[in-house]
Short mmCIF file of C-alpha atoms and ligand atoms in Angstrom, two decimals:
data_model
loop_
_atom_site.label_atom_id
_atom_site.label_comp_id
_atom_site.label_asym_id
_atom_site.label_seq_id
_atom_site.Cartn_x
_atom_site.Cartn_y
_atom_site.Cartn_z
CA UNK T 1 -59.45 -60.36 -101.69
CA UNK T 2 -62.21 -59.79 -99.18
CA UNK T 3 -62.33 -57.09 -96.50
CA UNK T 4 -64.69 -56.98 -93.56
CA UNK T 5 -68.14 -55.51 -94.16
CA UNK T 6 -67.92 -52.95 -91.40
CA UNK T 7 -65.10 -51.09 -93.17
CA UNK T 8 -67.30 -50.69 -96.26
CA UNK T 9 -69.71 -48.37 -94.50
CA UNK T 10 -67.29 -45.49 -94.02
CA UNK T 11 -64.72 -43.78 -96.18
CA UNK T 12 -61.14 -42.91 -95.33
CA UNK T 13 -60.52 -39.77 -93.28
CA UNK T 14 -61.11 -36.61 -95.29
CA UNK T 15 -59.09 -34.57 -92.77
CA UNK T 16 -55.97 -36.72 -93.14
CA UNK T 17 -56.52 -36.83 -96.92
CA UNK T 18 -56.44 -33.01 -97.06
CA UNK T 19 -53.07 -33.04 -95.30
CA UNK T 20 -51.73 -35.25 -98.08
CA UNK T 21 -53.17 -32.88 -100.70
CA UNK T 22 -51.63 -29.88 -98.93
CA UNK T 23 -48.22 -31.57 -99.02
CA UNK T 24 -48.60 -32.36 -102.70
CA UNK T 25 -49.25 -28.70 -103.52
CA UNK T 26 -46.98 -27.22 -100.86
CA UNK T 27 -50.04 -25.38 -99.52
CA UNK T 28 -50.43 -23.90 -96.02
CA UNK T 29 -52.18 -26.66 -94.12
CA UNK T 30 -55.17 -25.23 -92.28
CA UNK T 31 -56.94 -28.58 -92.78
CA UNK T 32 -55.87 -31.13 -90.17
CA UNK T 33 -55.65 -29.40 -86.79
CA UNK T 34 -52.07 -29.64 -85.56
CA UNK T 35 -49.85 -26.82 -84.28
CA UNK T 36 -46.67 -25.69 -86.07
CA UNK T 37 -45.24 -24.04 -82.96
CA UNK T 38 -42.91 -25.65 -80.42
CA UNK T 39 -44.11 -27.57 -77.39
CA UNK T 40 -43.22 -26.19 -73.92
CA UNK T 41 -39.53 -26.73 -73.07
CA UNK T 42 -40.39 -28.41 -69.79
CA UNK T 43 -42.21 -31.12 -71.73
CA UNK T 44 -39.48 -31.65 -74.29
CA UNK T 45 -36.70 -31.71 -71.70
CA UNK T 46 -38.64 -34.24 -69.65
CA UNK T 47 -39.11 -36.47 -72.72
CA UNK T 48 -35.39 -36.34 -73.52
CA UNK T 49 -34.57 -37.12 -69.89
CA UNK T 50 -36.99 -40.05 -69.82
CA UNK T 51 -35.35 -41.56 -72.90
CA UNK T 52 -31.84 -40.95 -71.51
CA UNK T 53 -32.98 -42.66 -68.31
CA UNK T 54 -33.99 -45.67 -70.40
CA UNK T 55 -37.70 -45.49 -69.76
CA UNK T 56 -38.05 -47.58 -72.88
CA UNK T 57 -40.24 -50.49 -71.93
CA UNK T 58 -44.00 -50.84 -71.65
CA UNK T 59 -45.60 -48.65 -69.04
CA UNK T 60 -48.41 -50.13 -66.93
CA UNK T 61 -50.97 -50.89 -69.60
CA UNK T 62 -53.58 -48.39 -68.29
CA UNK T 63 -51.02 -45.64 -67.75
CA UNK T 64 -47.78 -44.77 -65.96
CA UNK T 65 -48.55 -44.26 -62.24
CA UNK T 66 -46.88 -40.83 -62.17
CA UNK T 67 -49.05 -39.58 -65.03
CA UNK T 68 -52.24 -40.93 -63.49
CA UNK T 69 -51.37 -39.27 -60.18
CA UNK T 70 -50.61 -35.96 -61.92
CA UNK T 71 -53.89 -36.15 -63.83
CA UNK T 72 -55.93 -36.86 -60.70
CA UNK T 73 -54.30 -33.85 -59.06
CA UNK T 74 -55.10 -31.63 -62.08
CA UNK T 75 -58.73 -32.73 -62.30
CA UNK T 76 -59.00 -31.73 -58.65
CA UNK T 77 -57.34 -28.33 -59.17
CA UNK T 78 -59.14 -27.47 -62.40
CA UNK T 79 -62.65 -28.71 -61.68
CA UNK T 80 -62.83 -29.91 -58.08
CA UNK T 81 -63.24 -33.50 -59.29
CA UNK T 82 -62.11 -36.35 -57.05
CA UNK T 83 -60.55 -38.96 -59.30
CA UNK T 84 -58.96 -42.16 -58.04
CA UNK T 85 -55.82 -42.64 -60.17
CA UNK T 86 -55.79 -46.36 -59.33
CA UNK T 87 -59.34 -47.14 -60.39
CA UNK T 88 -60.78 -44.35 -62.54
CA UNK T 89 -58.08 -43.28 -64.99
CA UNK T 90 -56.83 -44.83 -68.22
CA UNK T 91 -54.08 -43.44 -70.46
CA UNK T 92 -54.56 -44.24 -74.14
CA UNK T 93 -52.90 -43.64 -77.51
CA UNK T 94 -54.58 -40.29 -78.10
CA UNK T 95 -58.19 -39.24 -77.57
CA UNK T 96 -58.96 -41.14 -80.78
CA UNK T 97 -58.14 -44.49 -79.22
CA UNK T 98 -59.77 -43.33 -75.99
CA UNK T 99 -63.07 -42.84 -77.84
CA UNK T 100 -62.97 -46.21 -79.62
CA UNK T 101 -61.92 -48.09 -76.47
CA UNK T 102 -64.67 -46.39 -74.49
CA UNK T 103 -67.39 -47.18 -77.01
CA UNK T 104 -66.23 -50.78 -77.34
CA UNK T 105 -66.36 -51.07 -73.56
CA UNK T 106 -69.89 -49.74 -73.08
CA UNK T 107 -71.80 -50.39 -76.31
CA UNK T 108 -73.31 -53.65 -77.52
CA UNK T 109 -74.08 -54.25 -81.19
CA UNK T 110 -77.42 -52.70 -82.03
CA UNK T 111 -77.30 -50.08 -79.26
CA UNK T 112 -77.81 -46.51 -80.36
CA UNK T 113 -75.16 -43.84 -79.92
CA UNK T 114 -76.28 -40.23 -80.36
CA UNK T 115 -73.86 -37.98 -82.22
CA UNK T 116 -74.48 -34.24 -82.62
CA UNK T 117 -74.13 -33.10 -86.21
CA UNK T 118 -71.89 -31.55 -87.55
CA UNK T 119 -69.39 -33.82 -85.82
CA UNK T 120 -65.69 -34.62 -85.79
CA UNK T 121 -65.43 -37.21 -88.52
CA UNK T 122 -64.10 -40.05 -86.33
CA UNK T 123 -67.29 -40.47 -84.29
CA UNK T 124 -69.33 -42.07 -87.11
CA UNK T 125 -66.75 -44.78 -87.88
CA UNK T 126 -66.10 -45.20 -84.13
CA UNK T 127 -69.75 -46.08 -83.59
CA UNK T 128 -69.79 -48.43 -86.59
CA UNK T 129 -66.57 -50.18 -85.49
CA UNK T 130 -68.22 -51.20 -82.24
CA UNK T 131 -71.40 -52.34 -84.00
CA UNK T 132 -73.56 -49.45 -82.74
CA UNK T 133 -76.20 -47.61 -84.71
CA UNK T 134 -75.16 -43.97 -84.80
CA UNK T 135 -78.10 -41.59 -84.48
CA UNK T 136 -77.15 -38.21 -85.88
CA UNK T 137 -78.81 -35.26 -84.22
CA UNK T 138 -78.55 -32.02 -86.22
CA UNK T 139 -77.55 -28.84 -84.39
CA UNK T 140 -78.03 -25.56 -86.22
CA UNK T 141 -74.85 -23.50 -86.38
CA UNK T 142 -74.85 -20.69 -83.85
CA UNK T 143 -77.97 -22.06 -82.13
CA UNK T 144 -78.13 -23.78 -78.79
CA UNK T 145 -79.15 -27.40 -78.45
CA UNK T 146 -82.89 -28.05 -78.91
CA UNK T 147 -83.44 -30.14 -75.79
CA UNK T 148 -87.08 -30.85 -76.52
CA UNK T 149 -86.24 -32.29 -79.92
CA UNK T 150 -83.38 -34.25 -78.38
CA UNK T 151 -85.79 -35.78 -75.86
CA UNK T 152 -87.71 -37.23 -78.82
CA UNK T 153 -84.59 -39.02 -80.09
CA UNK T 154 -83.06 -40.42 -76.90
CA UNK T 155 -84.72 -43.66 -75.76
CA UNK T 156 -83.98 -46.81 -73.79
CA UNK T 157 -82.11 -48.05 -76.87
CA UNK T 158 -79.63 -45.17 -76.43
CA UNK T 159 -76.47 -46.41 -74.78
CA UNK T 160 -74.43 -43.23 -75.05
CA UNK T 161 -74.51 -39.61 -76.14
CA UNK T 162 -71.22 -38.27 -77.48
CA UNK T 163 -70.57 -34.64 -76.58
CA UNK T 164 -67.56 -32.72 -77.86
CA UNK T 165 -67.12 -29.46 -75.98
CA UNK T 166 -65.53 -27.13 -76.98
CA UNK T 167 -66.67 -28.45 -80.32
CA UNK T 168 -64.80 -29.44 -83.43
CA UNK T 169 -65.76 -28.19 -86.05
CA UNK T 170 -68.31 -25.56 -84.86
CA UNK T 171 -66.46 -24.00 -81.90
CA UNK T 172 -69.64 -24.33 -79.83
CA UNK T 173 -69.02 -24.46 -76.07
CA UNK T 174 -71.92 -26.32 -74.48
CA UNK T 175 -73.61 -24.29 -71.75
CA UNK T 176 -74.55 -25.61 -68.34
CA UNK T 177 -78.22 -25.66 -69.38
CA UNK T 178 -77.45 -27.73 -72.48
CA UNK T 179 -75.26 -30.14 -70.53
CA UNK T 180 -77.82 -30.49 -67.78
CA UNK T 181 -80.46 -31.29 -70.39
CA UNK T 182 -78.26 -34.01 -71.86
CA UNK T 183 -77.42 -35.31 -68.40
CA UNK T 184 -81.12 -35.51 -67.46
CA UNK T 185 -81.89 -37.59 -70.55
CA UNK T 186 -79.00 -39.93 -69.77
CA UNK T 187 -80.25 -40.43 -66.23
CA UNK T 188 -83.79 -41.05 -67.46
CA UNK T 189 -82.72 -43.64 -70.05
CA UNK T 190 -79.79 -45.17 -68.19
CA UNK T 191 -77.27 -44.01 -70.80
CA UNK T 192 -73.71 -42.68 -70.61
CA UNK T 193 -72.42 -39.30 -71.72
CA UNK T 194 -69.08 -39.73 -73.44
CA UNK T 195 -67.46 -36.31 -73.57
CA UNK T 196 -64.53 -35.46 -75.76
CA UNK T 197 -62.99 -32.52 -73.88
CA UNK T 198 -59.69 -32.41 -75.74
CA UNK T 199 -60.08 -28.61 -76.28
CA UNK T 200 -60.91 -27.97 -72.59
CA UNK T 201 -58.19 -25.31 -72.22
CA UNK T 202 -59.02 -23.54 -75.48
CA UNK T 203 -62.27 -21.77 -74.55
CA UNK T 204 -62.80 -18.05 -75.12
CA UNK T 205 -66.18 -17.00 -73.76
CA UNK T 206 -66.68 -18.81 -70.52
CA UNK T 207 -65.48 -21.67 -68.40
CA UNK T 208 -65.32 -25.17 -69.75
CA UNK T 209 -67.73 -27.39 -67.83
CA UNK T 210 -66.92 -31.11 -67.63
CA UNK T 211 -70.17 -33.08 -67.70
CA UNK T 212 -68.79 -35.25 -64.90
CA UNK T 213 -69.08 -32.26 -62.52
CA UNK T 214 -72.87 -31.99 -62.93
CA UNK T 215 -75.03 -33.41 -60.12
CA UNK T 216 -75.29 -37.21 -60.15
CA UNK T 217 -73.24 -37.51 -63.33
CA UNK T 218 -70.00 -38.90 -61.95
CA UNK T 219 -71.32 -42.45 -62.51
CA UNK T 220 -72.44 -41.92 -66.07
CA UNK T 221 -69.95 -39.45 -67.49
CA UNK T 222 -66.86 -40.67 -69.29
CA UNK T 223 -64.41 -37.82 -69.75
CA UNK T 224 -61.91 -38.02 -72.58
CA UNK T 225 -59.05 -35.59 -73.05
CA UNK T 226 -55.33 -35.66 -73.70
CA UNK T 227 -52.05 -33.84 -74.18
CA UNK T 228 -52.35 -33.19 -77.93
CA UNK T 229 -54.09 -29.82 -77.88
CA UNK T 230 -53.13 -28.56 -74.42
CA UNK T 231 -49.39 -29.05 -74.98
CA UNK T 232 -49.28 -28.93 -78.78
CA UNK T 233 -48.07 -32.51 -79.19
CA UNK T 234 -50.60 -34.19 -81.47
CA UNK T 235 -48.01 -36.74 -82.63
CA UNK T 236 -47.23 -37.99 -79.14
CA UNK T 237 -50.57 -39.79 -78.92
CA UNK T 238 -51.29 -39.38 -75.22
CA UNK T 239 -55.01 -39.48 -74.48
CA UNK T 240 -56.78 -39.85 -71.16
CA UNK T 241 -60.07 -41.21 -69.84
CA UNK T 242 -61.73 -40.54 -66.50
CA UNK T 243 -64.58 -42.97 -65.88
CA UNK T 244 -66.32 -44.74 -62.99
CA UNK T 245 -64.38 -47.78 -61.73
CA UNK T 246 -66.58 -50.45 -63.36
CA UNK T 247 -66.44 -48.69 -66.73
CA UNK T 248 -62.71 -48.11 -66.32
CA UNK T 249 -62.24 -51.86 -65.81
CA UNK T 250 -63.98 -52.57 -69.09
CA UNK T 251 -62.13 -49.78 -70.95
CA UNK T 252 -58.76 -51.00 -69.68
CA UNK T 253 -59.38 -54.47 -71.08
CA UNK T 254 -60.17 -53.10 -74.55
CA UNK T 255 -57.26 -50.67 -74.41
CA UNK T 256 -54.83 -53.38 -73.32
CA UNK T 257 -55.70 -55.79 -76.12
CA UNK T 258 -55.77 -53.01 -78.73
CA UNK T 259 -52.52 -51.23 -77.88
CA UNK T 260 -50.85 -52.61 -74.71
CA UNK T 261 -50.12 -49.01 -73.82
CA UNK T 262 -49.23 -45.46 -74.77
CA UNK T 263 -45.55 -44.46 -75.29
CA UNK T 264 -43.81 -44.82 -71.91
CA UNK T 265 -41.24 -41.96 -72.03
CA UNK T 266 -43.83 -39.52 -73.34
CA UNK T 267 -46.20 -40.40 -70.51
CA UNK T 268 -43.44 -39.42 -68.07
CA UNK T 269 -42.95 -36.14 -69.91
CA UNK T 270 -46.65 -35.25 -69.83
CA UNK T 271 -46.68 -36.04 -66.11
CA UNK T 272 -43.82 -33.57 -65.56
CA UNK T 273 -45.59 -30.88 -67.60
CA UNK T 274 -48.79 -31.35 -65.56
CA UNK T 275 -46.79 -31.13 -62.33
CA UNK T 276 -44.74 -28.09 -63.29
CA UNK T 277 -46.89 -25.85 -65.49
CA UNK T 278 -49.09 -23.56 -63.40
CA UNK T 279 -52.37 -21.77 -64.12
CA UNK T 280 -50.58 -19.06 -66.15
CA UNK T 281 -49.62 -21.64 -68.79
CA UNK T 282 -53.26 -22.50 -69.41
CA UNK T 283 -54.36 -18.85 -69.32
CA UNK T 284 -51.64 -17.91 -71.85
CA UNK T 285 -52.67 -20.79 -74.09
CA UNK T 286 -56.25 -19.51 -74.31
CA UNK T 287 -55.10 -15.91 -74.81
CA UNK T 288 -52.74 -16.86 -77.64
CA UNK T 289 -55.50 -18.85 -79.33
CA UNK T 290 -57.91 -15.95 -78.99
CA UNK T 291 -55.43 -13.77 -80.91
CA UNK T 292 -55.11 -16.39 -83.66
CA UNK T 293 -58.87 -16.77 -83.83
CA UNK T 294 -59.45 -13.02 -84.24
CA UNK T 295 -56.76 -12.79 -86.93
CA UNK T 296 -58.20 -15.59 -89.02
CA UNK T 297 -61.83 -14.66 -88.43
CA UNK T 298 -61.39 -11.10 -89.72
CA UNK T 299 -59.25 -12.34 -92.63
CA UNK T 300 -61.97 -14.79 -93.64
CA UNK T 301 -64.71 -12.18 -93.46
CA UNK T 302 -62.58 -9.81 -95.53
CA UNK T 303 -62.05 -12.54 -98.12
CA UNK T 304 -65.83 -12.98 -98.49
CA UNK T 305 -66.55 -15.95 -96.22
CA UNK T 306 -69.55 -15.96 -93.90
CA UNK T 307 -68.68 -17.26 -90.43
CA UNK T 308 -68.87 -16.62 -86.69
CA UNK T 309 -65.96 -16.41 -84.25
CA UNK T 310 -65.89 -19.76 -82.39
CA UNK T 311 -66.40 -19.85 -78.61
CA UNK T 312 -63.72 -22.51 -78.21
CA UNK T 313 -61.38 -25.00 -79.96
CA UNK T 314 -59.28 -23.87 -82.93
CA UNK T 315 -61.45 -24.15 -86.01
CA UNK T 316 -63.68 -21.87 -88.05
CA UNK T 317 -66.42 -23.39 -90.17
CA UNK T 318 -66.91 -20.86 -92.98
CA UNK T 319 -69.56 -20.54 -95.70
CA UNK T 320 -67.99 -19.75 -99.05
CA UNK T 321 -71.15 -19.45 -101.19
CA UNK T 322 -70.66 -15.70 -101.67
CA UNK T 323 -67.35 -16.31 -103.45
CA UNK T 324 -67.84 -19.65 -105.23
CA UNK T 325 -70.64 -21.93 -106.36
CA UNK T 326 -68.47 -25.05 -106.34
CA UNK T 327 -69.35 -27.96 -104.04
CA UNK T 328 -67.21 -28.10 -100.89
CA UNK T 329 -64.81 -30.86 -101.94
CA UNK T 330 -64.07 -29.20 -105.30
CA UNK T 331 -63.73 -25.79 -103.65
CA UNK T 332 -61.33 -27.18 -101.02
CA UNK T 333 -59.24 -28.87 -103.71
CA UNK T 334 -59.17 -25.68 -105.80
CA UNK T 335 -58.28 -23.60 -102.74
CA UNK T 336 -55.38 -25.93 -101.97
CA UNK T 337 -54.03 -26.15 -105.51
CA UNK T 338 -54.63 -22.60 -106.77
CA UNK T 339 -54.67 -20.39 -103.68
CA UNK T 340 -52.24 -22.44 -101.60
CA UNK T 341 -54.39 -22.87 -98.48
CA UNK T 342 -55.76 -26.27 -97.43
CA UNK T 343 -59.06 -26.60 -95.53
CA UNK T 344 -61.48 -29.45 -94.83
CA UNK T 345 -64.68 -29.83 -96.92
CA UNK T 346 -67.71 -29.11 -94.73
CA UNK T 347 -69.68 -32.20 -95.78
CA UNK T 348 -67.14 -34.45 -94.04
CA UNK T 349 -68.65 -33.29 -90.74
CA UNK T 350 -72.10 -34.52 -91.72
CA UNK T 351 -73.52 -38.02 -92.11
CA UNK T 352 -74.60 -39.43 -95.42
CA UNK T 353 -78.18 -39.17 -94.25
CA UNK T 354 -77.74 -35.38 -94.11
CA UNK T 355 -77.47 -35.24 -97.92
CA UNK T 356 -76.23 -31.86 -99.12
CA UNK T 357 -75.28 -30.57 -95.68
CA UNK T 358 -72.01 -28.70 -95.37
CA UNK T 359 -71.61 -28.46 -99.15
CA UNK T 360 -71.06 -24.69 -99.08
CA UNK T 361 -68.66 -24.79 -96.14
CA UNK T 362 -65.03 -25.49 -95.41
CA UNK T 363 -63.25 -25.69 -92.05
CA UNK T 364 -60.06 -23.77 -91.32
CA UNK T 365 -57.79 -24.70 -88.39
CA UNK T 366 -55.93 -21.76 -86.83
CA UNK T 367 -53.46 -23.59 -84.58
CA UNK T 368 -50.53 -21.97 -86.38
CA UNK T 369 -47.99 -19.20 -85.81
CA UNK T 370 -49.06 -15.65 -86.68
CA UNK T 371 -46.71 -15.38 -89.68
CA UNK T 372 -48.24 -18.48 -91.28
CA UNK T 373 -51.79 -17.34 -90.49
CA UNK T 374 -51.06 -13.90 -91.98
CA UNK T 375 -49.68 -15.50 -95.13
CA UNK T 376 -52.73 -17.77 -95.38
CA UNK T 377 -55.10 -14.83 -94.89
CA UNK T 378 -53.28 -12.79 -97.52
CA UNK T 379 -53.52 -15.68 -100.01
CA UNK T 380 -57.25 -16.00 -99.27
CA UNK T 381 -57.81 -12.38 -100.34
CA UNK T 382 -57.10 -13.54 -103.91
CA UNK T 383 -60.15 -15.81 -103.97
CA UNK T 384 -62.62 -13.28 -105.32
CA UNK T 385 -60.32 -12.37 -108.20
CA UNK T 386 -59.64 -15.99 -109.14
CA UNK T 387 -62.73 -17.92 -108.10
CA UNK T 388 -64.31 -20.26 -110.58
CA UNK T 389 -67.67 -22.01 -110.61
N1 LIG G 401 -58.80 -33.24 -84.41
C1 LIG G 401 -57.97 -32.75 -85.47
C2 LIG G 401 -58.81 -32.28 -86.65
O1 LIG G 401 -60.00 -32.36 -86.61
C3 LIG G 401 -56.99 -33.77 -85.92
C4 LIG G 401 -57.65 -34.94 -86.53
C5 LIG G 401 -56.78 -36.09 -86.67
O2 LIG G 401 -56.33 -36.31 -87.76
N2 LIG G 401 -56.54 -36.81 -85.64
O3 LIG G 401 -58.26 -31.82 -87.60
#
């Protein structure tokens, strides 16, 4: 049997693998980031209604008109962006498909795509799947982006810079200065910024800034988001892309041939949620996540981890070298099997070229109810007594 060469250059998802390990050991899953709390009633009722109303067939391939209209309205309310729902919006099967479809639409084989490291593990394979050369740009944890160093890496071979803000796994929320620096380089080298803004409503220390709102960036910013994190429905697979009309045309072709479309009744339900949930929903979401963050952060520090409270998203990347000398994958396996808490090994957020990076870190997701987080934190306090290696 032969498989295609491009699949040889990356491994299977470590994040999804840790979920399987957590299930095997009946551990609390703080590995893959998905909520265990219910979605808003308005969303669920709308989904039930859509199915009862027999919205069962393919939606328009690039998105149900009602959802695209609701999204355009929201982008206007949230960020003052004018988005044409007919020409500049595409609904995909999750932000994951949105990223692959976007890269396939804009990148030619051999083009460079800049990825800030540590990075959400999909971006490396995404770049490889579309034949690009990923260029990993290291960002020191807790430090802001070194724009001068970045200028030395971005060139006319750069087709796109991928920005994930708020960031998974670091929690970094890119500042206006950082984003303007990136935007300037893209303008200079005729490149796109592809921003994964899926955690846009989970920011603690300041407003989320879409790159598309920066001066002269509307034509080179491709804004990816979705319902997964904002409405706690990661399994619904509703992702969204705002892009200039010519780019949207190209993205829609890729999206159509890859998937035909995202689930029709669920698109209706997300449209209803966007129409009916007001600013208090989004404010409450961020407040609730801040509480979860503080709970887990102090629990981790108490258990002997070194970490910083994230500025956004729902992960904490924690250094465990004060409690164990094991490498990250062995520590994460031990933690799952013996302590009953699953995390993601830190090295999975680094490229192979960054040999040794992330080996003393694991990532915890805190998108869980307080009772589960408290139980996880209490289990983690046993680490020092039981740690090996
Ligand atoms: N973004 C989430 C994480 O990093 C979920 C990943 C996934 O499996 N799609 O855990």
